[in-house]
Structure formats: C-alpha cells, structure tokens
Short mmCIF file of C-alpha atoms in Angstrom, two decimals:
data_model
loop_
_atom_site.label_atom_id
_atom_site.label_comp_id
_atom_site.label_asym_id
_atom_site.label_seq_id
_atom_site.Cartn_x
_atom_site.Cartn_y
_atom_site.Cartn_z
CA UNK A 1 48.41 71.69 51.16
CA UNK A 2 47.63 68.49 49.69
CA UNK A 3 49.85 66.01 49.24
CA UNK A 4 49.70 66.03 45.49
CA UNK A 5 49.31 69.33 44.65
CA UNK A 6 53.45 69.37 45.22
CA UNK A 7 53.37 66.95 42.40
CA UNK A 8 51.57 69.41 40.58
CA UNK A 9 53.62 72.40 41.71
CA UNK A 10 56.38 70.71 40.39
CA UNK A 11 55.51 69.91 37.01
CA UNK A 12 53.57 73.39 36.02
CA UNK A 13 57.14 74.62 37.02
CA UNK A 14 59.17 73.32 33.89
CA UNK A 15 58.10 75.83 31.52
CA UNK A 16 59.15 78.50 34.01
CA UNK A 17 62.80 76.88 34.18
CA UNK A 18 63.04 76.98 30.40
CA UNK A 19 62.43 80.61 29.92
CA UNK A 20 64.51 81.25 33.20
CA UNK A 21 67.67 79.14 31.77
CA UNK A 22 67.49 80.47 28.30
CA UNK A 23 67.73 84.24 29.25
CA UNK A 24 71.11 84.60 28.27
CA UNK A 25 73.01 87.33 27.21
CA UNK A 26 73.29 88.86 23.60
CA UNK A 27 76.47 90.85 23.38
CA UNK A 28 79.03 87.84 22.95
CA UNK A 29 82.57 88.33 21.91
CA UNK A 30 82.95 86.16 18.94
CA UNK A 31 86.47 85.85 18.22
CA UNK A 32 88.05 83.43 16.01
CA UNK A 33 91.38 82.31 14.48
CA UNK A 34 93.65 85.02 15.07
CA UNK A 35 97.27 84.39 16.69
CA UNK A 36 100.27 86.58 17.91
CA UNK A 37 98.90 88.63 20.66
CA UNK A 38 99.85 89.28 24.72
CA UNK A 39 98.11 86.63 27.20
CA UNK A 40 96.33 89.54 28.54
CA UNK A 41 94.74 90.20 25.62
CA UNK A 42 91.76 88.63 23.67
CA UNK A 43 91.86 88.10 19.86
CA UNK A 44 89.44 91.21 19.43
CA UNK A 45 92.24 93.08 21.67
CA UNK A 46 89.93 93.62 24.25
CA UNK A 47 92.15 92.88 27.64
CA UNK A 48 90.97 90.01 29.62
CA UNK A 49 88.60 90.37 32.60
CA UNK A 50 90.34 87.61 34.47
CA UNK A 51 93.36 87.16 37.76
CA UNK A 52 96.71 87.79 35.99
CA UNK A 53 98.73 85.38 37.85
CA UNK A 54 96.07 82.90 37.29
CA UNK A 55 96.00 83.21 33.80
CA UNK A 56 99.74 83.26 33.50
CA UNK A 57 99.63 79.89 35.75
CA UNK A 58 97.28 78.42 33.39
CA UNK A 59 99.41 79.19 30.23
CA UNK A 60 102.47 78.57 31.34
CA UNK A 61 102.71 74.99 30.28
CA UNK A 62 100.88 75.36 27.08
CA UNK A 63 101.84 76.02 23.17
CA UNK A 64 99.73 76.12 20.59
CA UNK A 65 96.65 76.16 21.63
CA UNK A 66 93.45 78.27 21.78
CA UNK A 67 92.64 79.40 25.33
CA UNK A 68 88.78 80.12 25.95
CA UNK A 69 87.99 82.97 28.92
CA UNK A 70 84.46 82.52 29.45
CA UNK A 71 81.82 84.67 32.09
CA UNK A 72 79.82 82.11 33.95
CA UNK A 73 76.82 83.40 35.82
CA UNK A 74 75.90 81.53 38.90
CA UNK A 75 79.57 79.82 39.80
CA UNK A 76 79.47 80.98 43.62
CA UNK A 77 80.93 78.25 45.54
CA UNK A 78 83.88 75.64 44.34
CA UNK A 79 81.77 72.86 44.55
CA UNK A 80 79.11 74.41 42.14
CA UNK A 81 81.92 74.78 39.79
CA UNK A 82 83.59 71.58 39.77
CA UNK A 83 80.41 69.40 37.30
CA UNK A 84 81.62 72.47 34.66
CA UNK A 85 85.55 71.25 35.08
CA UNK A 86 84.26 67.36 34.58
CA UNK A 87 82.10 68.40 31.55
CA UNK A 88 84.79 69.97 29.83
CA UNK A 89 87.30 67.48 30.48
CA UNK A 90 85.42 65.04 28.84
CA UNK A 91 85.66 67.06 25.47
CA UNK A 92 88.27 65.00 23.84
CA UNK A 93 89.94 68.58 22.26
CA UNK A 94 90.18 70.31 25.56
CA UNK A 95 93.79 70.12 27.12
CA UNK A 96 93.09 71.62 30.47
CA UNK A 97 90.52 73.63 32.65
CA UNK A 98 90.44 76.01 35.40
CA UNK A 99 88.08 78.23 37.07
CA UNK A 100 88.76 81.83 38.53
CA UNK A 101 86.21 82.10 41.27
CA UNK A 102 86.29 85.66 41.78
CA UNK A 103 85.95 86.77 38.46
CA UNK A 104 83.48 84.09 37.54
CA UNK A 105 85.10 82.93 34.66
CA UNK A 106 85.90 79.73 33.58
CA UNK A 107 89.66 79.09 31.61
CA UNK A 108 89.38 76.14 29.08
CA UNK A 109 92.36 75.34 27.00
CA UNK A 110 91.78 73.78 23.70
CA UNK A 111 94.15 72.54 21.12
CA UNK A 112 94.75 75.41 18.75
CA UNK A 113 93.02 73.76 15.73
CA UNK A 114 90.06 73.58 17.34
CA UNK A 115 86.87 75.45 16.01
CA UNK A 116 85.13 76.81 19.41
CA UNK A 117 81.33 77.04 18.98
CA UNK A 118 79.81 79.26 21.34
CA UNK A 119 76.59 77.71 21.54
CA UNK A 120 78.54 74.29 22.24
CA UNK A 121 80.82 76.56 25.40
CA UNK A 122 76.81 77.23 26.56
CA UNK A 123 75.44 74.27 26.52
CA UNK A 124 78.41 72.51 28.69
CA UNK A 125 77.82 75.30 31.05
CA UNK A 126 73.91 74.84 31.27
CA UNK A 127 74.29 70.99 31.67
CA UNK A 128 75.78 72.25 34.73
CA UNK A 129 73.13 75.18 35.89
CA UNK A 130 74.87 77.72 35.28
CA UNK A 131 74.62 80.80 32.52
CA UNK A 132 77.86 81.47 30.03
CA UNK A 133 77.19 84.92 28.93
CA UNK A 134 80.52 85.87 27.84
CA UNK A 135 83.92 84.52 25.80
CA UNK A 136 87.23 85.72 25.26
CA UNK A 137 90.00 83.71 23.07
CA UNK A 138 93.43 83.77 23.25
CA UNK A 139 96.00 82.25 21.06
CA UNK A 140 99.02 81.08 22.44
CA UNK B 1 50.64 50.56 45.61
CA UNK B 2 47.50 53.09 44.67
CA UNK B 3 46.49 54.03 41.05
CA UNK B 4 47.40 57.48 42.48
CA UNK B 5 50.93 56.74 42.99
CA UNK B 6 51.37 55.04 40.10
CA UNK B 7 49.77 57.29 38.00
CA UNK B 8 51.88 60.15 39.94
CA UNK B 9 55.43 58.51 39.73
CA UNK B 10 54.51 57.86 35.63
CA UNK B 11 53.99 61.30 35.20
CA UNK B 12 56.87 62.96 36.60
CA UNK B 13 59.10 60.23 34.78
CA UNK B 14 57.03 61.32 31.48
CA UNK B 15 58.17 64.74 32.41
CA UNK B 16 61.35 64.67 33.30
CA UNK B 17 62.07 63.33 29.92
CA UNK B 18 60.15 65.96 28.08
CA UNK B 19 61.48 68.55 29.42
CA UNK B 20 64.44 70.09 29.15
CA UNK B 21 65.61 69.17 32.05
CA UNK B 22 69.28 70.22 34.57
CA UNK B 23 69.72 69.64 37.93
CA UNK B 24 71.23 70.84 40.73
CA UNK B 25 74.68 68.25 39.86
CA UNK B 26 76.19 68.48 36.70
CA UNK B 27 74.43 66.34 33.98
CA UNK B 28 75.27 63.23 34.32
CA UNK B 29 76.82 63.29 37.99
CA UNK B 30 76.17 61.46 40.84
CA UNK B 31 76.48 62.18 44.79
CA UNK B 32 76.63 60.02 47.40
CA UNK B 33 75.52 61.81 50.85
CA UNK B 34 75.48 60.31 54.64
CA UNK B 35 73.76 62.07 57.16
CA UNK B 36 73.03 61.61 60.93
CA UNK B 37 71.08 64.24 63.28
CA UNK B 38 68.65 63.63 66.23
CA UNK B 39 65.60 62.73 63.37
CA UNK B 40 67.34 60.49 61.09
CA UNK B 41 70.43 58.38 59.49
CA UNK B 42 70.77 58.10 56.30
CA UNK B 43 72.60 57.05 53.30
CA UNK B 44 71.69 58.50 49.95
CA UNK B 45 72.63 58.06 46.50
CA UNK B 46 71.23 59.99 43.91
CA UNK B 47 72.16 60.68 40.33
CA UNK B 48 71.27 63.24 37.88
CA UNK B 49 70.54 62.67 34.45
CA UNK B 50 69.67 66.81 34.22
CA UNK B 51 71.01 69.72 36.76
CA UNK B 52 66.87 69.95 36.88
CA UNK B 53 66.36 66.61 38.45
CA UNK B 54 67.69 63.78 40.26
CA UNK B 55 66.59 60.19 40.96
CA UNK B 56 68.06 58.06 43.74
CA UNK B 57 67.30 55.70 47.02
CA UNK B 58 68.04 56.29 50.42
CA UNK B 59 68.27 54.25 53.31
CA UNK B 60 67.13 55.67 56.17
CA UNK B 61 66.43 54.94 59.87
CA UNK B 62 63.57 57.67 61.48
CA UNK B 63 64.73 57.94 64.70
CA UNK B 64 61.17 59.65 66.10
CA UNK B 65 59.16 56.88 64.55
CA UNK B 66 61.41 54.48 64.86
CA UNK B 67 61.33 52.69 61.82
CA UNK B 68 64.44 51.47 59.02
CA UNK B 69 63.21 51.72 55.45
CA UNK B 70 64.39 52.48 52.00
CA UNK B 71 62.87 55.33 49.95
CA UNK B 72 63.26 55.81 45.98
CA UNK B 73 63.69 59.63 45.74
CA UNK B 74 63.12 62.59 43.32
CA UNK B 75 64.18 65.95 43.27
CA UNK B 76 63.22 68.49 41.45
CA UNK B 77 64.71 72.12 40.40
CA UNK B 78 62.03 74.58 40.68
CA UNK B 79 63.46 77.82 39.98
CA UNK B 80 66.92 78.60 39.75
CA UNK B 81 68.43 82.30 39.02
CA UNK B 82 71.81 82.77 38.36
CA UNK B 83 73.77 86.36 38.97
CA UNK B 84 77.32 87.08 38.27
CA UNK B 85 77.70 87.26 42.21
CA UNK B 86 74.75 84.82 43.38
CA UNK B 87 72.68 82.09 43.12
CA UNK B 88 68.95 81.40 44.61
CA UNK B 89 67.25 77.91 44.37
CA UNK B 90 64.60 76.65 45.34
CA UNK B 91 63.76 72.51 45.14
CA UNK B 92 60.88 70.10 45.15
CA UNK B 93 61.55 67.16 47.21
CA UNK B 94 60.10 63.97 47.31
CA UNK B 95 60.64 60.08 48.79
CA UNK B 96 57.94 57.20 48.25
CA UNK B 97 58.56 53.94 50.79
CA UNK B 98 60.25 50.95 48.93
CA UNK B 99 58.45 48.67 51.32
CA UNK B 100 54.84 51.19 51.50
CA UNK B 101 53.59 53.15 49.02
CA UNK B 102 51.32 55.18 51.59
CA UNK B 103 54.78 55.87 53.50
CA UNK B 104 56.06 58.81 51.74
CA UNK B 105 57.60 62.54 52.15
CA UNK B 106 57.75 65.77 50.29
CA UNK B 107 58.88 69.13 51.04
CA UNK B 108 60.70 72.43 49.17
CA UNK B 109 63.86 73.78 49.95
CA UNK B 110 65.33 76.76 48.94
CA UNK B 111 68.54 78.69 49.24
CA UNK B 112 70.60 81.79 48.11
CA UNK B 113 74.00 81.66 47.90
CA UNK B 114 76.80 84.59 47.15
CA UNK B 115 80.67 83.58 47.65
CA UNK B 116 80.31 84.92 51.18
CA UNK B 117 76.60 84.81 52.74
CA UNK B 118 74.43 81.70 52.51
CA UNK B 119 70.84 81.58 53.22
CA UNK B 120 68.58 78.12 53.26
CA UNK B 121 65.34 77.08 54.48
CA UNK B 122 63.23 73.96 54.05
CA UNK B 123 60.24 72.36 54.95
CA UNK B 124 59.15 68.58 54.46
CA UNK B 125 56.60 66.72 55.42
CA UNK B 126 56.45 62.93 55.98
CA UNK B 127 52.88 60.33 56.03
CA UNK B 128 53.35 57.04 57.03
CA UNK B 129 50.61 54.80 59.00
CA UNK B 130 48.48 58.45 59.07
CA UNK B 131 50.74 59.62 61.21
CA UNK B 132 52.63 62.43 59.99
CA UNK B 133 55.78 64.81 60.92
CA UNK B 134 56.94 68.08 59.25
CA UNK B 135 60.55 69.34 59.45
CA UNK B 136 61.16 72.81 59.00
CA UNK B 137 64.78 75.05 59.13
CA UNK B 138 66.31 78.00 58.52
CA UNK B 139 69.60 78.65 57.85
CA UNK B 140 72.06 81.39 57.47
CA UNK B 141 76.35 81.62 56.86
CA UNK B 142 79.21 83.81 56.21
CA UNK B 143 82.26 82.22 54.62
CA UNK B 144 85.33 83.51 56.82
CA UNK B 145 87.75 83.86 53.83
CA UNK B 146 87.36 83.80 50.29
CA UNK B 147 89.18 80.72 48.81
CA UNK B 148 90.43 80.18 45.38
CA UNK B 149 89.23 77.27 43.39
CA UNK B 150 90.23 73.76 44.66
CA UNK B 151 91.47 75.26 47.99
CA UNK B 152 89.31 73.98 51.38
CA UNK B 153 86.15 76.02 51.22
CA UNK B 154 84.75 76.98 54.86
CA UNK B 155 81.22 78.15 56.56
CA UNK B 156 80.03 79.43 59.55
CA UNK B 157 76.68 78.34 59.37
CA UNK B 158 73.79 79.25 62.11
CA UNK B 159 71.01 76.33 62.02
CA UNK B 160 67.39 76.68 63.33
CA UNK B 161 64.97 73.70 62.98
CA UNK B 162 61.54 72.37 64.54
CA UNK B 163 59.13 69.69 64.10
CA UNK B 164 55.84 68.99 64.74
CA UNK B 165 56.49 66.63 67.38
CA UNK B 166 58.60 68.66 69.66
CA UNK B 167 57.26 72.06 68.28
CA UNK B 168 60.38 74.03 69.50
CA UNK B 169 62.84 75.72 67.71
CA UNK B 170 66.40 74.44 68.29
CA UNK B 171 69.11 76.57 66.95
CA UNK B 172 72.72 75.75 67.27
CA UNK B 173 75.85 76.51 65.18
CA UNK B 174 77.35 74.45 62.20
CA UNK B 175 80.67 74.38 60.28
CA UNK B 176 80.88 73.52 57.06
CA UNK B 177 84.21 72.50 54.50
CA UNK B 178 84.28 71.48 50.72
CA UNK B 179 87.38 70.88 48.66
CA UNK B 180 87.38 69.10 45.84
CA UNK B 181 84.52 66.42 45.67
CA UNK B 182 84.16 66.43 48.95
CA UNK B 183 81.54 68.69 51.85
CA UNK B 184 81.46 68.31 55.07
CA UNK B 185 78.82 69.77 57.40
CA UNK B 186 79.04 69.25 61.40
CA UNK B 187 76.55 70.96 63.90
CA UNK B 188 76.36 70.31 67.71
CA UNK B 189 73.08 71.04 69.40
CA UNK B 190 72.56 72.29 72.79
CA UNK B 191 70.42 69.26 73.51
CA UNK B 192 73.81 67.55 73.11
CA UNK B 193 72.79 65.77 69.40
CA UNK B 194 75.03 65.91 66.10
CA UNK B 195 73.78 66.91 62.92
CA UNK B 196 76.13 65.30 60.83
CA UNK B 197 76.35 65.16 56.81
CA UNK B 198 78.97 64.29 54.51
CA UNK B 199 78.55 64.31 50.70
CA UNK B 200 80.71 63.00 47.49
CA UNK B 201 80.24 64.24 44.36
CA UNK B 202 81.26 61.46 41.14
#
C-alpha cells in the first residue's frame, strides 16, 4: 500500500467515528431533586446496579450531596478509567469520584444543589472514549 | 520538505480540528512513554487535544539502521467500539523525521481488550534513505486476578514480532503492571534482548 493512502485511510475514517461515538443509548434514568431515600436506592426507587460496600465506602464521608451512579461502556482496564476521574475532578461542583470496575459504573459525588445535566455526565465521558448510557441519583 | 508532505501534514491538522475529534487519552491529557527493545529506544511525549488524536515528538535511536533522530508524531483513532465488557481499537500511526522529511513511518495497530483477555497486533512500516523496514506483532494476555480500581493491575502477556530484516518470528513472554498513572511492560526474549516500556499518564 502506498505510503499515502494511510493518510487517506485515516481521514475518510472520521465520519465513521462520529456515527460510532454517538450511538448511545435511549432509555436514560432521568431523576432529579428528590431526597430521603436508602443509599441503595435511586431517586426513581429503582435499586442501584453497583458493589454495596463500595458505594457505602464512597458515601460514608459525605452529607448533602447528590451522588451520580452512571453505566460507562468501554471502562475495561483502570488505566482507561482514570482520564474520566481527572475530567470530573476538574468540575468545580463535584466533591469526589470513584469508579466500580466490575460493574462499569462510574460514582461522582456532587454538591446537593447541583443541577446534573445528562448530556453534560456524556460528554465528560466521551472526552474520554468511552459511552455513558446510563444514570442513577442518589440523595444523601 | 516535499509539497507532498506539506500538503499532507496541513491536511490532517485541518482535520483534526474539524472533526469531532477524542483520542485514545482523555481530552486534554498527556503521556510520557520510554521504551527500549532489540529495534529501538525511545522517549515519547505525546498529548491529546481529543481521545481521537494525539500529537507529540519522539526521540528515538533505530538500533537496525543505526541512526538517532527525532520524529514529530500523529496518531490517529480509527475505530473504536465500546461494550459494557470490552473494548476493540484500532489506530493510525504515523512519525515524519525532524531532521528528513523523506525519513518517515506509518503503521495501524489494533487491539481488543475485556477486564481479563487482551488481544493486539500492529504493523508499521518505516522509509528512510529508500531503505525501508516493517515491524509486525501479535499479541495476546490474560489478567491473573481481577483488581479493583486504583489497585496494581497485572498481565500475562504472550508477544510475537518479526521484521523484514530478520524475517523470523520471535515470540517470548511479557508482564505487564498499571496502578495509578503509571504501566509497566517488561518482556525477555530468547535471543537474550529486553523489550522494555514504561508509560506516565498527566
């Protein structure tokens, strides 16, 4: 193959990342402003697809705040994970993040006055190549 | 340098910032990488203004042609698809001379990754003085254990490579470990050569 036609090969391929990245799924859980319930438990009262104990570690230093559980497609390995801790840390209203490996989700902690914007959670998650396809709240 | 060149690196700046692009590192991340096997030492900085594409230099010395040189270097995020258990990549790489335009490599590389089996291959090729040298490998890994996040990460990693000056296939075992920042691969081949490569993520 010609040297150039890698060139090529590479720039007829940014239309097919686009569509690739934006596939995302539609069923979201959007959840907002309610307070009062278990730390298993999501504002909608839909129980939490995440490690117990790892939630419970998360939350045990924290009152009042909004706690965001959100499904990350693509977060195999630690070290693909740790650009989404950095991004979110850098959000001036997030107190604290942590990721659950296994589950695939990522825990952000927000102060509980904070509005959470979906489209914002799936942006910072794209900026790091993954997919957020999912989101839980939790008051606490 | 030729028109082509120029008119080559203009166009994939013109479209990196047209598109929308990510890159393999976060947005806006940087990684600093050192590596040393029986082709090459190098030291490599690259940063990413998308996860779709990075832009760094590297300072290399090609042990088979015996040369020390700089290179400016662009990668490039083909195709990426994310699962809630994997994820397969696969990368356009590319290096033009600091000191000669007409000394230059390219190449793909590609991977698929779940939190316990690992899969990689790559091919590049490099032109300098019209003599030129492709690299190819495979790759495969298990991860022994399953860590949680921010614990040490380790692979068992089988490595098989060749070029086209040598022409055999060399195979030989590697181990790799990431915690934090910080991933460390180290393979021993049985032609007694280390394949060494350490990288820092910012």
């Amino acid at each position: 193959m010609n040297k150039y036609s890698w060139y090529v090969i590479a720039l007829l391929a940014s239309p097919i990342i686009s569509a690739d990245q934006h596939q995302m799924d539609h069923s979201l859980h959007e959840n907002h402003g309610h307070t009062g319930h278990s730390h298993q438990q999501a504002v909608d009262g839909a129980e939490l697809d995440v490690n117990p104990e790892k939630f419970d570690r998360f939350v045990e230093d924290l009152t009042y705040a909004k706690v965001a559980v959100i499904s990350v497609q693509g977060m195999v390995c630690d070290f693909c994970a740790r650009g989404i801790d950095k991004t979110f840390k850098k959000d001036t209203s997030v107190l604290k993040v942590d990721v659950d490996l296994n589950k695939g989700k990522v825990l952000v902690a927000y102060k509980a006055d904070q509005e959470i914007d979906f489209d914002d959670v799936k942006h910072k998650i794209q900026s790091n190549g993954q997919n957020a396809t999912d989101i839980q709240l939790v008051s606490i | 340098m030729g028109i082509w060149h120029i008119i080559i690196i203009a166009v994939m700046c013109i479209a990196s910032e047209v598109t929308d692009a990510r890159k393999i590192s976060y947005s806006g991340g940087g990684t600093l990488m050192v590596k040393s096997d029986s082709s090459a030492k190098s030291v490599y900085y690259h940063y990413s203004p998308s996860y779709k594409f990075s832009l760094g230099i590297e300072a290399q010395k090609d042990i088979f042609r015996e040369t020390k040189g700089s290179y400016l270097r662009f990668n490039y995020l083909l195709n990426r698809k994310n699962t809630n258990t994997s994820q397969r990549n696969l990368y356009f790489l590319s290096g033009v001379s600091t000191d000669n335009p007409n000394d230059l490599f390219y190449g793909v590389e590609g991977d698929w990754e779940t939190r316990e089996l690992f899969s990689g291959f790559g091919y590049t090729k490099t032109e300098a003085a019209g003599r030129n040298i492709s690299h190819s490998y495979v790759q495969i890994g298990i991860a022994p254990y399953v860590g949680d996040y921010g614990d040490l990460h380790t692979w068992l990693l089988l490595k098989s490579k060749k070029n086209s000056l040598t022409k055999e296939w060399q195979t030989y075992p590697m181990l790799k470990f990431f915690k934090g920042n910080v991933l460390v691969e180290i393979g021993y081949g049985n032609q007694g050569d280390w394949d060494l490569h350490g990288m820092y993520r910012f």
